[in-house]
Amino acid sequence: MPISVLLIESDQHHAQAVVDALVDPWSGWQVEVAVSLAQAREQLAQGRTDIVLAAQRMVDGSAFDLLEALQGVPAMIVVRAGAETHAAQAMRHGFDDFAVQDPALDYLLTLPAQIDAVLERHSSARARSAAEAMLTRQHRLLQSISRAQAMFIASSGPRAAFEALLEELMSLTQSAFGIVGQVQRADDGHAYLRVHAMTDISWDDASRALYAQHAEEGMVFDNPRSLVGAALLSGEPVISNDASHDARGAGIPRGHPPLLTYLGLPIHAAGELVAMVGLANCPDGYTAADVQFLQPLLNTVGQLEMARRAELARCAVEAELASTSALLADKTRALEGTLASVAQGITNVDAEGRICVYNRRYLELLDLPEALLATKPRVDEMVRFQTERGDLGPDFQLFEPSVRGLVAMEYAAHGGALTMPDVYVRRTRAGRFLEVRTCALEQGGMVRTFTDVTDYLSTVEALRLSEARWRSLTHLSSDWYWEQDAQFRFVRLDGNPERATGVPDELHYGLTRWELPDTFVSEGQWREHRAQLEAHQVFHDFEMQRKAEDGTPVWVSISGEPIFDEDGQFAGYRGVARDISERKKAEAEIQRLAFYDELTGLPNRRLLMDRLERAVTACTRGSGHGALLFLDLDNFKGINDTMGHEWGDRLLVQVGARLGVCVRASDTVARLGGDEFVVVILGLHAEAAEAAAEAEAVAQKVLMSLNQPYLVDGTEMHSTPSIGIALFRDAQQPGHELLKRADLAMYQAKAQGRNTLCFFDPAMQAAASARSVLEGDIRQGLQRQEFVLHYQPVVDESGQVLGAEALVRWNHPLRGMVPPGEFIPLAEQTGLILPLGRQVLAMACAQLARWALAPLTAGWTVAVNVSAQEFRQPDFVQQVLSVVRDAGADPRQLKLELTESLLLHDVEDSILKMQALRTLGMGFSLDDFGTGYSSLSYLKRLPLDQLKIDQSFVRDVLTDPNDATIACTIITLARSLGLDVVAEGVETEGQRAFLLRNGCRQFQGYLFGRPGPAERLGKLSKI
């Protein structure tokens, strides 16, 4: 190991010579040179010096001034020749050796050996000192172990022993303060320290008072985030020589001096952590050697602590045993007092059959001598004694009949050793009844009790007779009795509710009234009834309807009152119920006769007027119209006169049934008398014209239904109605006035030729008549082929005609060319759009076939509008294919234009139909895009080929930024979906240029040609 030499010399020349003499590669010595005493002290403070070589004189003092700073480091002094007396003085003051500096510096030749000798002498002296200190410490340790053993043996509590232990440990380790305590465990298993010894470390008064308060039982320390807690958790020693910066520390309490060093020593015994020592602030710090040195003492303390705990446990067990013995004695006395005071006779029979325990009541009930029981007789001996004395009666007649034969057989079989049942009743010679109960014990033997039940049996018999009388009364009555518990669940039913309601009794038990199956009571009635029950009120005649097992409706009337126990607490309900089905039937019949027509079962005039007033009130409150239809059968008198009134009545019944089918359940159909019927319709449109149209549709449905033949007794009969209609919306006109108006309108219908309808309001009548005339004209026009097609060209960006859109026109013989806006809505409303659509498709396909024959027009396409009604027909695909096939047209040149309304209903069906037609080459265009309710999620799924920008966006595309943005957005959307775009309604060159500039390549509008006959379009080759 290299030697570090500190040379203190102000003479640089001499210092360099010494360094050269001491430092060579073989020795490995290191020489540090200090030119002054101040510099030398700094070097010594760093603690890296093995020996000091000091010149006698330095610039700032002499070598003697350095002695206090050496702190045990060996030192040599160098004196000049002739100054040897100074060297002797230096040896006396503490220098280990000296060297004489001769002028030639020859002393340097022997200086290394001299330094080695000084180091060797110093090392030997230090080893002897350490050995002596260790022997002294070991002796002190043995004394500490002996003292600890004495203190643990002499002390009744841990405090004195732990205080003595702490004193020894602090002395052995030279610690400033410390703690010692027992390690205990909480209920959840975590360890904590109960401190019994702690040094007085000059705390403040509050800290010292807190420790004194818990000194006897020990202060609890359970903070795991501390140096003490680290040893508790790990069970291993904890050494920290920089405690103030140790991450395991949790700071120090108020008044506590700072922690510089810390040693935590867990004490184990029998594999268990039993105690804990904490020592702090040893000046030299703590090492693992300290732990090893103290281990014998710690082991001894652990064993002594375990022994002390065992002794405490033994004492606790002895104390518990003494307490249990005293408690057992108290309980024995209490049991004896209890047995003496109970009203039952009690015996305890051991496993050998001997009566070991009995009470005074047992002797009194059986009239037995106590001297007999004092001998602990066997049970069979006691039975023999009672038998011979006649206590059991001849042939055991004093036992109850159910066990008499068993007792006789057992007595005969065992020669007097009876094996009694667990429970039986017997009678004494004095006429008292005793209930005898036997309970076998697990360890053998039994306990038998004897109870005087004479009064109880008398009460039971009286109750049985009363119950029998009650049941007789309830079974003979048409009512029945019921009881419910505090939760309103049925617990008793007397009488025969099953006979009355057809519902078995067992279905009631455990259920509340509202939990019973097949009950027909409104929620409001249940709420009111339950509120009465929860308020514990008496109730009368609560009516409810049920359904018997055979499905028959049953009405029940129920009355009840609450039950309270002797403490005034609510205990349930009881009451009576009766079947009122017959009464309800009678009331219903009276109601029917009063408010319903006896022949047809329809409401009569009285009920009609009531419902009509309600209808008028409802319309007044709401925003819609109502309508009153007054019907009279045409020529009904002739049917009565020719066929008889019976046939007429049967016809009226069928008329009433047909009227009921024609209207909604919320509407009213009534018979006023004779052949007059009235229909009240609610929920019509708020606009008068729309409401009139809806009322007319219902009336037409009635006309169609009543025009069908009637079959009476196999004979076909015909009868038509005349219908008058009066609309109403507010309460300005009473019900009888509305009837009068509808009656007048009905006579107007008869005056117009019968089998028709007529509105009371002249303006509405005129509108309805016009609609009716227009509908008739459309029907005739379809038959006469009056509908024609005009074609408007569709061009590309260069003006080349690509095809045309087929637009239907009506060439009316009187009104001329009628635009579609006047007849298409009515056709859709009446369903005539279906035959009209088929004609339009047939004409368009025929024209497409004709164009295919000419080279100039062979590539043209035709776009045909398809209504939503047409498209939703189940056979739409077959119809289209049939028309295309019959016309001989190329399906690839046909485009079907759909409206956005199709996207709102059954998209999946629409996709299937479009795909079926698309496989044949037909294309699909979405007309008027952007004006409806387009769903982009559906748009991407539909197999479309083309979008048509509605003319409402094209019209102002140059003046309205919003319309321009919408048009551009549609073009961009179509391009992203791979669809063509056609702009409709292009009328100016500026509109065309704007659309073309933004990506639209196909156009349609007046700029390129107005709709016209096919011949005019055929002459065009380029716009």
CSV table of N, CA, C and O in Angstrom, one decimal, residues 168-240:
chain,number,residue,atom,x,y,z
A,168,GLU,N,-27.2,0.7,29.1
A,168,GLU,CA,-26.0,-0.1,28.8
A,168,GLU,C,-25.7,0.1,27.3
A,168,GLU,O,-24.5,0.3,26.9
A,169,LEU,N,-26.7,0.1,26.4
A,169,LEU,CA,-26.4,0.2,25.0
A,169,LEU,C,-25.8,1.6,24.6
A,169,LEU,O,-24.9,1.7,23.8
A,170,MET,N,-26.3,2.6,25.3
A,170,MET,CA,-25.8,4.0,25.0
A,170,MET,C,-24.3,4.1,25.5
A,170,MET,O,-23.5,4.7,24.8
A,171,SER,N,-24.0,3.4,26.6
A,171,SER,CA,-22.7,3.4,27.1
A,171,SER,C,-21.7,2.6,26.1
A,171,SER,O,-20.6,3.0,25.8
A,172,LEU,N,-22.2,1.5,25.7
A,172,LEU,CA,-21.4,0.6,24.8
A,172,LEU,C,-21.1,1.3,23.4
A,172,LEU,O,-20.1,1.1,22.8
A,173,THR,N,-22.1,2.1,23.0
A,173,THR,CA,-21.9,2.7,21.6
A,173,THR,C,-21.6,4.1,21.6
A,173,THR,O,-21.4,4.7,20.6
A,174,GLN,N,-21.5,4.7,22.9
A,174,GLN,CA,-21.2,6.1,23.0
A,174,GLN,C,-22.2,7.0,22.3
A,174,GLN,O,-21.9,8.0,21.6
A,175,SER,N,-23.5,6.6,22.3
A,175,SER,CA,-24.6,7.3,21.7
A,175,SER,C,-25.1,8.4,22.5
A,175,SER,O,-25.0,8.3,23.8
A,176,ALA,N,-25.6,9.4,21.9
A,176,ALA,CA,-26.2,10.6,22.7
A,176,ALA,C,-27.5,10.3,23.2
A,176,ALA,O,-27.9,10.8,24.3
A,177,PHE,N,-28.4,9.6,22.5
A,177,PHE,CA,-29.7,9.3,23.0
A,177,PHE,C,-30.2,8.1,22.2
A,177,PHE,O,-29.6,7.6,21.2
A,178,GLY,N,-31.3,7.5,22.7
A,178,GLY,CA,-31.9,6.3,22.1
A,178,GLY,C,-33.3,6.0,22.7
A,178,GLY,O,-33.7,6.6,23.7
A,179,ILE,N,-33.9,4.9,22.1
A,179,ILE,CA,-35.2,4.4,22.6
A,179,ILE,C,-35.1,2.9,22.5
A,179,ILE,O,-34.4,2.3,21.8
A,180,VAL,N,-36.0,2.3,23.4
A,180,VAL,CA,-36.1,0.8,23.4
A,180,VAL,C,-37.6,0.5,23.6
A,180,VAL,O,-38.2,1.2,24.5
A,181,GLY,N,-38.2,-0.4,22.9
A,181,GLY,CA,-39.6,-0.7,23.1
A,181,GLY,C,-39.9,-2.1,22.6
A,181,GLY,O,-39.1,-2.8,21.9
A,182,GLN,N,-41.1,-2.6,23.0
A,182,GLN,CA,-41.6,-3.9,22.5
A,182,GLN,C,-42.2,-3.7,21.2
A,182,GLN,O,-42.9,-2.7,20.9
A,183,VAL,N,-42.1,-4.7,20.3
A,183,VAL,CA,-42.7,-4.8,19.0
A,183,VAL,C,-44.0,-5.6,19.2
A,183,VAL,O,-44.0,-6.7,19.6
A,184,GLN,N,-45.1,-4.9,18.9
A,184,GLN,CA,-46.4,-5.6,19.0
A,184,GLN,C,-47.1,-5.5,17.6
A,184,GLN,O,-46.7,-4.7,16.7
A,185,ARG,N,-48.2,-6.2,17.5
A,185,ARG,CA,-48.9,-6.2,16.2
A,185,ARG,C,-50.4,-5.8,16.4
A,185,ARG,O,-51.0,-6.2,17.3
A,186,ALA,N,-50.9,-5.0,15.5
A,186,ALA,CA,-52.3,-4.5,15.5
A,186,ALA,C,-53.2,-5.6,15.0
A,186,ALA,O,-52.7,-6.7,14.5
A,187,ASP,N,-54.5,-5.4,15.0
A,187,ASP,CA,-55.5,-6.4,14.6
A,187,ASP,C,-55.3,-6.7,13.1
A,187,ASP,O,-55.6,-7.8,12.7
A,188,ASP,N,-54.9,-5.7,12.3
A,188,ASP,CA,-54.7,-6.0,10.9
A,188,ASP,C,-53.3,-6.6,10.6
A,188,ASP,O,-53.0,-6.8,9.4
A,189,GLY,N,-52.5,-6.9,11.6
A,189,GLY,CA,-51.2,-7.6,11.4
A,189,GLY,C,-50.0,-6.7,11.2
A,189,GLY,O,-48.9,-7.2,11.3
A,190,HIS,N,-50.2,-5.3,11.1
A,190,HIS,CA,-49.0,-4.5,10.9
A,190,HIS,C,-48.3,-4.3,12.3
A,190,HIS,O,-49.0,-4.2,13.3
A,191,ALA,N,-47.0,-4.2,12.3
A,191,ALA,CA,-46.2,-4.1,13.5
A,191,ALA,C,-46.1,-2.6,13.9
A,191,ALA,O,-46.0,-1.7,13.1
A,192,TYR,N,-46.0,-2.4,15.2
A,192,TYR,CA,-45.8,-1.1,15.7
A,192,TYR,C,-44.9,-1.2,17.0
A,192,TYR,O,-44.8,-2.3,17.6
A,193,LEU,N,-44.3,-0.1,17.4
A,193,LEU,CA,-43.4,-0.1,18.5
A,193,LEU,C,-44.0,0.6,19.7
A,193,LEU,O,-44.5,1.7,19.6
A,194,ARG,N,-44.0,-0.1,20.9
A,194,ARG,CA,-44.5,0.5,22.1
A,194,ARG,C,-43.3,0.8,23.0
A,194,ARG,O,-42.6,-0.1,23.5
A,195,VAL,N,-42.9,2.1,23.0
A,195,VAL,CA,-41.6,2.6,23.6
A,195,VAL,C,-41.8,2.6,25.1
A,195,VAL,O,-42.7,3.2,25.7
A,196,HIS,N,-40.9,1.9,25.8
A,196,HIS,CA,-40.9,1.8,27.3
A,196,HIS,C,-39.7,2.5,27.8
A,196,HIS,O,-39.6,2.7,29.1
A,197,ALA,N,-38.6,2.9,27.0
A,197,ALA,CA,-37.5,3.6,27.6
A,197,ALA,C,-37.0,4.6,26.5
A,197,ALA,O,-36.9,4.3,25.3
A,198,MET,N,-36.7,5.8,27.0
A,198,MET,CA,-36.3,6.9,26.1
A,198,MET,C,-35.5,7.8,26.9
A,198,MET,O,-35.8,8.2,28.0
A,199,THR,N,-34.4,8.3,26.3
A,199,THR,CA,-33.5,9.2,27.0
A,199,THR,C,-34.1,10.6,27.1
A,199,THR,O,-34.8,11.0,26.2
A,200,ASP,N,-33.8,11.3,28.1
A,200,ASP,CA,-34.3,12.7,28.3
A,200,ASP,C,-33.3,13.5,27.4
A,200,ASP,O,-32.2,13.7,27.7
A,201,ILE,N,-33.8,14.0,26.3
A,201,ILE,CA,-33.0,14.7,25.3
A,201,ILE,C,-33.3,16.2,25.3
A,201,ILE,O,-33.3,16.8,24.3
A,202,SER,N,-33.6,16.7,26.5
A,202,SER,CA,-33.9,18.1,26.6
A,202,SER,C,-35.0,18.6,25.7
A,202,SER,O,-34.9,19.6,25.0
A,203,TRP,N,-36.1,17.7,25.7
A,203,TRP,CA,-37.3,18.2,25.0
A,203,TRP,C,-37.9,19.4,25.6
A,203,TRP,O,-37.6,19.8,26.8
A,204,ASP,N,-38.8,20.0,25.0
A,204,ASP,CA,-39.6,21.1,25.6
A,204,ASP,C,-40.6,20.5,26.6
A,204,ASP,O,-40.8,19.3,26.7
A,205,ASP,N,-41.2,21.3,27.4
A,205,ASP,CA,-42.1,20.9,28.5
A,205,ASP,C,-43.3,20.1,27.9
A,205,ASP,O,-43.7,19.1,28.5
A,206,ALA,N,-43.8,20.5,26.8
A,206,ALA,CA,-45.0,19.8,26.2
A,206,ALA,C,-44.6,18.4,25.8
A,206,ALA,O,-45.4,17.4,26.0
A,207,SER,N,-43.5,18.2,25.1
A,207,SER,CA,-43.1,16.9,24.7
A,207,SER,C,-42.8,16.0,25.9
A,207,SER,O,-43.1,14.8,25.9
A,208,ARG,N,-42.1,16.5,26.9
A,208,ARG,CA,-41.8,15.7,28.1
A,208,ARG,C,-43.1,15.3,28.8
A,208,ARG,O,-43.3,14.2,29.3
A,209,ALA,N,-44.1,16.2,28.9
A,209,ALA,CA,-45.4,15.9,29.5
A,209,ALA,C,-46.1,14.8,28.7
A,209,ALA,O,-46.8,13.9,29.3
A,210,LEU,N,-46.1,14.9,27.4
A,210,LEU,CA,-46.7,13.8,26.6
A,210,LEU,C,-46.1,12.5,26.8
A,210,LEU,O,-46.8,11.5,27.0
A,211,TYR,N,-44.8,12.4,26.9
A,211,TYR,CA,-44.1,11.1,27.2
A,211,TYR,C,-44.5,10.6,28.6
A,211,TYR,O,-44.8,9.4,28.8
A,212,ALA,N,-44.5,11.5,29.5
A,212,ALA,CA,-44.8,11.1,30.9
A,212,ALA,C,-46.3,10.5,31.0
A,212,ALA,O,-46.6,9.6,31.8
A,213,GLN,N,-47.2,11.1,30.2
A,213,GLN,CA,-48.6,10.6,30.2
A,213,GLN,C,-48.7,9.2,29.7
A,213,GLN,O,-49.6,8.4,30.2
A,214,HIS,N,-47.8,8.7,28.9
A,214,HIS,CA,-47.9,7.4,28.3
A,214,HIS,C,-46.7,6.5,28.8
A,214,HIS,O,-46.5,5.4,28.2
A,215,ALA,N,-46.0,6.9,29.8
A,215,ALA,CA,-44.8,6.2,30.1
A,215,ALA,C,-45.1,4.8,30.7
A,215,ALA,O,-44.3,3.9,30.4
A,216,GLU,N,-46.1,4.7,31.5
A,216,GLU,CA,-46.4,3.4,32.1
A,216,GLU,C,-46.8,2.3,31.1
A,216,GLU,O,-46.2,1.2,31.0
A,217,GLU,N,-47.7,2.6,30.2
A,217,GLU,CA,-48.1,1.6,29.2
A,217,GLU,C,-47.2,1.7,28.0
A,217,GLU,O,-47.2,0.7,27.2
A,218,GLY,N,-46.4,2.7,27.8
A,218,GLY,CA,-45.5,2.8,26.7
A,218,GLY,C,-46.1,3.7,25.6
A,218,GLY,O,-47.3,3.5,25.2
A,219,MET,N,-45.4,4.5,25.0
A,219,MET,CA,-45.8,5.4,23.9
A,219,MET,C,-45.8,4.6,22.6
A,219,MET,O,-44.8,3.9,22.3
A,220,VAL,N,-46.8,4.7,21.8
A,220,VAL,CA,-46.9,3.9,20.6
A,220,VAL,C,-46.3,4.7,19.5
A,220,VAL,O,-46.5,5.9,19.3
A,221,PHE,N,-45.4,4.0,18.7
A,221,PHE,CA,-44.8,4.6,17.5
A,221,PHE,C,-45.1,3.7,16.3
A,221,PHE,O,-44.7,2.5,16.3
A,222,ASP,N,-45.9,4.2,15.3
A,222,ASP,CA,-46.2,3.3,14.2
A,222,ASP,C,-46.1,4.0,12.9
A,222,ASP,O,-46.8,3.7,11.9
A,223,ASN,N,-45.1,4.9,12.8
A,223,ASN,CA,-44.9,5.6,11.5
A,223,ASN,C,-43.9,4.8,10.7
A,223,ASN,O,-42.7,4.8,11.0
A,224,PRO,N,-44.4,4.2,9.6
A,224,PRO,CA,-43.5,3.4,8.8
A,224,PRO,C,-42.5,4.2,8.0
A,224,PRO,O,-41.4,3.8,7.5
A,225,ARG,N,-42.8,5.5,7.7
A,225,ARG,CA,-42.0,6.4,6.9
A,225,ARG,C,-40.9,7.1,7.8
A,225,ARG,O,-41.0,8.3,8.0
A,226,SER,N,-40.1,6.3,8.5
A,226,SER,CA,-39.1,6.8,9.4
A,226,SER,C,-38.0,5.8,9.5
A,226,SER,O,-38.1,4.7,9.0
A,227,LEU,N,-36.9,6.2,10.1
A,227,LEU,CA,-35.8,5.3,10.3
A,227,LEU,C,-36.2,4.1,11.2
A,227,LEU,O,-35.8,3.0,11.0
A,228,VAL,N,-37.0,4.5,12.3
A,228,VAL,CA,-37.5,3.4,13.2
A,228,VAL,C,-38.4,2.5,12.4
A,228,VAL,O,-38.3,1.3,12.5
A,229,GLY,N,-39.3,3.1,11.6
A,229,GLY,CA,-40.2,2.3,10.8
A,229,GLY,C,-39.5,1.4,9.8
A,229,GLY,O,-40.0,0.3,9.5
A,230,ALA,N,-38.4,1.8,9.2
A,230,ALA,CA,-37.7,1.0,8.3
A,230,ALA,C,-37.2,-0.3,8.9
A,230,ALA,O,-37.3,-1.3,8.3
A,231,ALA,N,-36.7,-0.2,10.2
A,231,ALA,CA,-36.3,-1.4,10.8
A,231,ALA,C,-37.5,-2.3,11.2
A,231,ALA,O,-37.4,-3.5,11.2
A,232,LEU,N,-38.6,-1.6,11.6
A,232,LEU,CA,-39.8,-2.4,11.9
A,232,LEU,C,-40.3,-3.2,10.7
A,232,LEU,O,-40.7,-4.3,10.8
A,233,LEU,N,-40.4,-2.5,9.6
A,233,LEU,CA,-40.9,-3.2,8.4
A,233,LEU,C,-40.0,-4.3,7.8
A,233,LEU,O,-40.5,-5.4,7.4
A,234,SER,N,-38.7,-4.1,7.9
A,234,SER,CA,-37.7,-5.0,7.3
A,234,SER,C,-37.3,-6.1,8.3
A,234,SER,O,-36.9,-7.2,7.9
A,235,GLY,N,-37.3,-5.8,9.6
A,235,GLY,CA,-36.8,-6.7,10.6
A,235,GLY,C,-35.2,-6.8,10.5
A,235,GLY,O,-34.7,-7.7,11.1
A,236,GLU,N,-34.6,-5.9,9.8
A,236,GLU,CA,-33.1,-5.9,9.6
A,236,GLU,C,-32.6,-4.6,10.3
A,236,GLU,O,-33.2,-3.6,10.4
A,237,PRO,N,-31.3,-4.7,10.7
A,237,PRO,CA,-30.6,-3.5,11.2
A,237,PRO,C,-30.6,-2.4,10.2
A,237,PRO,O,-30.5,-2.6,9.0
A,238,VAL,N,-30.7,-1.1,10.7
A,238,VAL,CA,-30.7,0.1,9.9
A,238,VAL,C,-29.5,0.9,10.3
A,238,VAL,O,-29.5,1.3,11.5
A,239,ILE,N,-28.6,1.2,9.5
A,239,ILE,CA,-27.4,2.1,9.8
A,239,ILE,C,-27.5,3.3,8.9
A,239,ILE,O,-27.6,3.2,7.7
A,240,SER,N,-27.5,4.5,9.5
A,240,SER,CA,-27.5,5.7,8.7
A,240,SER,C,-26.5,6.7,9.4
A,240,SER,O,-26.8,7.1,10.5
